[in-house]
Amino acid sequence: MKMPIMGDKPGAEEKEMTFWEHLDELRGTLFRSIIVVALCGIIAFSFKSILFDHILLAPRSSDFITYRILCRIGTWFSISSLCIDPSAFNVININLAGQFMSHMNISLVAGLIIAMPYVLWELWRFIKPGLTGSERRSTRGAVAVISSLFLAGVLFSYFIVVPLIVNFLGGYQVSDEVVNQISLTSYTSTVTMMTLLMGLLFELPVLVVFLTKAGILTPVFLKKYRKHALIAILIISGVITPSPDIFSQLVVAIPLYALFEGSVAAAARIHRKSSPAG
């Protein structure tokens, strides 16, 4: 079985690769990506103090930049609830290998985040030869866009979503008799899960562009269900920030809705270009 692909340069002769050659190329792509992720993870592992004290556990401190900004806004608008003190709980370890395994897992996640631009570039190198000249031109800069959106989602989670969750869930008590002592694995898994989730959620415009080019989505469909999307985003924001403070929910909802509107605009632009009149 032979699979034709286009050469890297315009006008290059069409080459043919067998299925096994494609599989070998994919294996090389995955191998190089895993190696780079592992190397970045090892580097992160060696900076334990920075990784945990200055990054992962920083949202527990009332001096964290997000809390300082929110408190300043609360002072301006006389909203005392925005002055947050998240130090109402302790992070403890209850497993013999808990700290070591958390160190390993967090280093791996950090390595994945750091290496993500390279991983995306490797995947782009793999699929690029199979694209036509026009497809290559229309997807130029895709790696930079996808990487930027993912990193924006990671930063949004770290500076906005995680502090709000840490503040609410870490300080929530059903009774004064129950003291919050959060296990290290629970804390780290919550932070990493939310960070990776928001990184993927910020890829919404890329997904919409792909589905629009495939003819599955249209701008008319997206505009028709705009109100439904707004309600869904408000629900998601309410789940992410389970605080009764409406300001916290809006802080999360506004960027997510802006992502949706950006997706609608991107879909409309692609639809105009692909229409016969365009």
mmCIF file of C-alpha atoms in Angstrom, residues 35-214:
data_model
loop_
_atom_site.group_PDB
_atom_site.id
_atom_site.type_symbol
_atom_site.label_atom_id
_atom_site.label_comp_id
_atom_site.label_asym_id
_atom_site.label_seq_id
_atom_site.Cartn_x
_atom_site.Cartn_y
_atom_site.Cartn_z
ATOM 1 C CA ILE A 35 12.289 12.720 24.618
ATOM 2 C CA VAL A 36 11.874 16.506 24.700
ATOM 3 C CA VAL A 37 8.991 16.279 27.194
ATOM 4 C CA ALA A 38 11.106 13.989 29.383
ATOM 5 C CA LEU A 39 14.105 16.359 29.212
ATOM 6 C CA CYS A 40 11.926 19.339 30.121
ATOM 7 C CA GLY A 41 10.444 17.270 32.954
ATOM 8 C CA ILE A 42 13.929 16.427 34.266
ATOM 9 C CA ILE A 43 14.850 20.122 34.215
ATOM 10 C CA ALA A 44 11.637 20.960 36.093
ATOM 11 C CA PHE A 45 12.346 18.123 38.560
ATOM 12 C CA SER A 46 15.753 19.613 39.392
ATOM 13 C CA PHE A 47 14.188 22.963 40.349
ATOM 14 C CA LYS A 48 11.996 21.577 43.126
ATOM 15 C CA SER A 49 11.923 24.750 45.211
ATOM 16 C CA ILE A 50 10.860 26.956 42.312
ATOM 17 C CA LEU A 51 8.349 24.397 41.044
ATOM 18 C CA PHE A 52 6.567 23.953 44.375
ATOM 19 C CA ASP A 53 7.303 26.922 46.662
ATOM 20 C CA HIS A 54 7.203 29.660 44.037
ATOM 21 C CA ILE A 55 4.724 28.234 41.512
ATOM 22 C CA LEU A 56 2.478 25.394 42.647
ATOM 23 C CA LEU A 57 1.935 26.470 46.270
ATOM 24 C CA ALA A 58 2.061 30.209 45.574
ATOM 25 C CA PRO A 59 -1.766 30.573 45.267
ATOM 26 C CA ARG A 60 -1.971 29.638 48.976
ATOM 27 C CA SER A 61 -0.262 32.894 49.947
ATOM 28 C CA SER A 62 -2.258 36.086 50.476
ATOM 29 C CA ASP A 63 0.644 37.900 48.783
ATOM 30 C CA PHE A 64 -0.106 36.148 45.463
ATOM 31 C CA ILE A 65 -0.480 38.735 42.693
ATOM 32 C CA THR A 66 -4.074 37.764 41.866
ATOM 33 C CA TYR A 67 -5.216 38.330 45.462
ATOM 34 C CA ARG A 68 -3.435 41.679 45.629
ATOM 35 C CA ILE A 69 -5.101 42.887 42.418
ATOM 36 C CA LEU A 70 -8.531 41.651 43.514
ATOM 37 C CA CYS A 71 -8.147 43.334 46.904
ATOM 38 C CA ARG A 72 -7.195 46.594 45.227
ATOM 39 C CA ILE A 73 -10.277 46.358 42.996
ATOM 40 C CA GLY A 74 -12.380 45.530 46.068
ATOM 41 C CA THR A 75 -11.029 48.632 47.819
ATOM 42 C CA TRP A 76 -11.944 50.828 44.854
ATOM 43 C CA PHE A 77 -15.506 49.490 44.630
ATOM 44 C CA SER A 78 -16.008 48.840 48.371
ATOM 45 C CA ILE A 79 -16.332 45.058 47.911
ATOM 46 C CA SER A 80 -14.639 43.640 50.985
ATOM 47 C CA SER A 81 -15.142 40.029 49.854
ATOM 48 C CA LEU A 82 -12.514 40.536 47.145
ATOM 49 C CA CYS A 83 -9.782 40.823 49.775
ATOM 50 C CA ILE A 84 -8.948 37.131 49.994
ATOM 51 C CA ASP A 85 -6.889 35.276 52.577
ATOM 52 C CA PRO A 86 -6.405 31.722 51.238
ATOM 53 C CA SER A 87 -4.226 30.533 54.126
ATOM 54 C CA ALA A 88 -7.161 28.874 55.950
ATOM 55 C CA PHE A 89 -5.905 25.355 55.252
ATOM 56 C CA ASN A 90 -2.724 23.321 55.414
ATOM 57 C CA VAL A 91 -1.320 21.075 52.708
ATOM 58 C CA ILE A 92 -0.174 17.810 54.237
ATOM 59 C CA ASN A 93 1.253 14.508 53.029
ATOM 60 C CA ILE A 94 -0.326 11.292 54.268
ATOM 61 C CA ASN A 95 1.388 8.729 52.020
ATOM 62 C CA LEU A 96 4.927 7.430 52.398
ATOM 63 C CA ALA A 97 5.753 8.048 48.733
ATOM 64 C CA GLY A 98 3.284 10.922 48.363
ATOM 65 C CA GLN A 99 5.777 13.767 48.131
ATOM 66 C CA PHE A 100 8.080 11.931 45.747
ATOM 67 C CA MET A 101 5.222 10.854 43.449
ATOM 68 C CA SER A 102 3.765 14.377 43.482
ATOM 69 C CA HIS A 103 7.204 15.707 42.584
ATOM 70 C CA MET A 104 7.422 13.249 39.673
ATOM 71 C CA ASN A 105 3.882 13.952 38.405
ATOM 72 C CA ILE A 106 4.170 17.732 38.630
ATOM 73 C CA SER A 107 7.557 17.665 36.886
ATOM 74 C CA LEU A 108 6.041 15.628 34.055
ATOM 75 C CA VAL A 109 3.126 18.050 33.671
ATOM 76 C CA ALA A 110 5.533 20.999 33.747
ATOM 77 C CA GLY A 111 7.665 19.277 31.107
ATOM 78 C CA LEU A 112 4.618 18.764 28.908
ATOM 79 C CA ILE A 113 3.584 22.412 29.192
ATOM 80 C CA ILE A 114 7.102 23.689 28.470
ATOM 81 C CA ALA A 115 7.593 21.313 25.545
ATOM 82 C CA MET A 116 4.123 21.830 24.042
ATOM 83 C CA PRO A 117 5.296 24.225 21.265
ATOM 84 C CA TYR A 118 7.913 21.685 20.179
ATOM 85 C CA VAL A 119 5.429 18.794 20.301
ATOM 86 C CA LEU A 120 2.991 20.749 18.129
ATOM 87 C CA TRP A 121 5.803 21.631 15.713
ATOM 88 C CA GLU A 122 6.728 17.943 15.421
ATOM 89 C CA LEU A 123 3.095 17.024 14.667
ATOM 90 C CA TRP A 124 2.954 19.822 12.104
ATOM 91 C CA ARG A 125 6.103 18.498 10.423
ATOM 92 C CA PHE A 126 4.444 15.090 10.183
ATOM 93 C CA ILE A 127 1.202 16.261 8.526
ATOM 94 C CA LYS A 128 2.656 19.111 6.449
ATOM 95 C CA PRO A 129 3.892 16.974 3.475
ATOM 96 C CA GLY A 130 0.346 15.662 2.957
ATOM 97 C CA LEU A 131 -1.126 19.148 2.489
ATOM 98 C CA THR A 132 -1.599 20.973 -0.775
ATOM 99 C CA GLY A 133 0.081 24.302 -1.421
ATOM 100 C CA SER A 134 -3.075 26.294 -0.630
ATOM 101 C CA GLU A 135 -3.662 24.319 2.566
ATOM 102 C CA ARG A 136 -0.120 25.050 3.690
ATOM 103 C CA ARG A 137 -0.548 28.750 3.039
ATOM 104 C CA SER A 138 -3.878 28.892 4.881
ATOM 105 C CA THR A 139 -2.436 27.085 7.905
ATOM 106 C CA ARG A 140 0.793 29.061 8.055
ATOM 107 C CA GLY A 141 1.506 30.054 11.657
ATOM 108 C CA ALA A 142 -0.850 27.357 13.003
ATOM 109 C CA VAL A 143 1.754 26.030 15.448
ATOM 110 C CA ALA A 144 2.320 29.492 16.902
ATOM 111 C CA VAL A 145 -1.427 30.140 17.231
ATOM 112 C CA ILE A 146 -2.210 26.764 18.835
ATOM 113 C CA SER A 147 0.756 27.052 21.205
ATOM 114 C CA SER A 148 -0.185 30.617 22.174
ATOM 115 C CA LEU A 149 -3.796 29.637 22.887
ATOM 116 C CA PHE A 150 -2.725 26.672 25.005
ATOM 117 C CA LEU A 151 -0.238 28.724 27.028
ATOM 118 C CA ALA A 152 -2.839 31.495 27.420
ATOM 119 C CA GLY A 153 -5.241 28.915 28.855
ATOM 120 C CA VAL A 154 -2.559 27.645 31.233
ATOM 121 C CA LEU A 155 -1.777 31.177 32.459
ATOM 122 C CA PHE A 156 -5.488 32.011 32.743
ATOM 123 C CA SER A 157 -5.997 28.924 34.889
ATOM 124 C CA TYR A 158 -2.977 29.613 37.090
ATOM 125 C CA PHE A 159 -3.626 33.285 37.745
ATOM 126 C CA ILE A 160 -7.452 33.337 37.727
ATOM 127 C CA VAL A 161 -9.158 29.958 38.057
ATOM 128 C CA VAL A 162 -6.799 28.187 40.480
ATOM 129 C CA PRO A 163 -6.669 31.040 43.042
ATOM 130 C CA LEU A 164 -10.471 31.275 43.081
ATOM 131 C CA ILE A 165 -10.847 27.522 43.540
ATOM 132 C CA VAL A 166 -8.132 27.385 46.213
ATOM 133 C CA ASN A 167 -9.763 30.256 48.086
ATOM 134 C CA PHE A 168 -13.284 28.835 48.029
ATOM 135 C CA LEU A 169 -12.754 25.090 48.424
ATOM 136 C CA GLY A 170 -9.725 25.419 50.705
ATOM 137 C CA GLY A 171 -11.578 27.716 53.092
ATOM 138 C CA TYR A 172 -15.014 26.074 52.916
ATOM 139 C CA GLN A 173 -16.180 24.481 56.176
ATOM 140 C CA VAL A 174 -19.358 22.618 57.044
ATOM 141 C CA SER A 175 -18.570 23.147 60.722
ATOM 142 C CA ASP A 176 -15.999 24.949 62.855
ATOM 143 C CA GLU A 177 -15.222 21.556 64.354
ATOM 144 C CA VAL A 178 -13.825 20.345 61.013
ATOM 145 C CA VAL A 179 -10.383 21.684 60.145
ATOM 146 C CA ASN A 180 -9.231 21.674 56.531
ATOM 147 C CA GLN A 181 -6.021 19.759 56.006
ATOM 148 C CA ILE A 182 -5.702 19.102 52.285
ATOM 149 C CA SER A 183 -3.557 16.215 51.092
ATOM 150 C CA LEU A 184 -0.720 17.108 48.751
ATOM 151 C CA THR A 185 -1.966 14.746 46.039
ATOM 152 C CA SER A 186 -5.462 16.263 46.189
ATOM 153 C CA TYR A 187 -4.087 19.793 45.882
ATOM 154 C CA THR A 188 -1.648 19.035 43.053
ATOM 155 C CA SER A 189 -4.136 16.943 41.069
ATOM 156 C CA THR A 190 -6.749 19.707 41.270
ATOM 157 C CA VAL A 191 -4.292 22.373 40.125
ATOM 158 C CA THR A 192 -2.831 20.312 37.273
ATOM 159 C CA MET A 193 -6.213 19.018 36.078
ATOM 160 C CA MET A 194 -7.696 22.523 35.969
ATOM 161 C CA THR A 195 -4.590 23.948 34.282
ATOM 162 C CA LEU A 196 -4.530 21.349 31.502
ATOM 163 C CA LEU A 197 -8.327 21.576 31.112
ATOM 164 C CA MET A 198 -8.217 25.337 30.605
ATOM 165 C CA GLY A 199 -5.289 24.959 28.207
ATOM 166 C CA LEU A 200 -7.407 22.615 26.082
ATOM 167 C CA LEU A 201 -10.530 24.773 26.475
ATOM 168 C CA PHE A 202 -8.668 27.734 25.021
ATOM 169 C CA GLU A 203 -8.193 25.698 21.837
ATOM 170 C CA LEU A 204 -11.898 26.246 21.064
ATOM 171 C CA PRO A 205 -11.197 28.653 18.156
ATOM 172 C CA VAL A 206 -8.883 26.075 16.547
ATOM 173 C CA LEU A 207 -11.544 23.376 16.851
ATOM 174 C CA VAL A 208 -14.201 25.672 15.384
ATOM 175 C CA VAL A 209 -11.931 26.594 12.459
ATOM 176 C CA PHE A 210 -11.274 22.915 11.739
ATOM 177 C CA LEU A 211 -14.972 21.988 11.887
ATOM 178 C CA THR A 212 -15.876 24.975 9.704
ATOM 179 C CA LYS A 213 -13.328 23.987 7.071
ATOM 180 C CA ALA A 214 -14.710 20.453 7.200
#
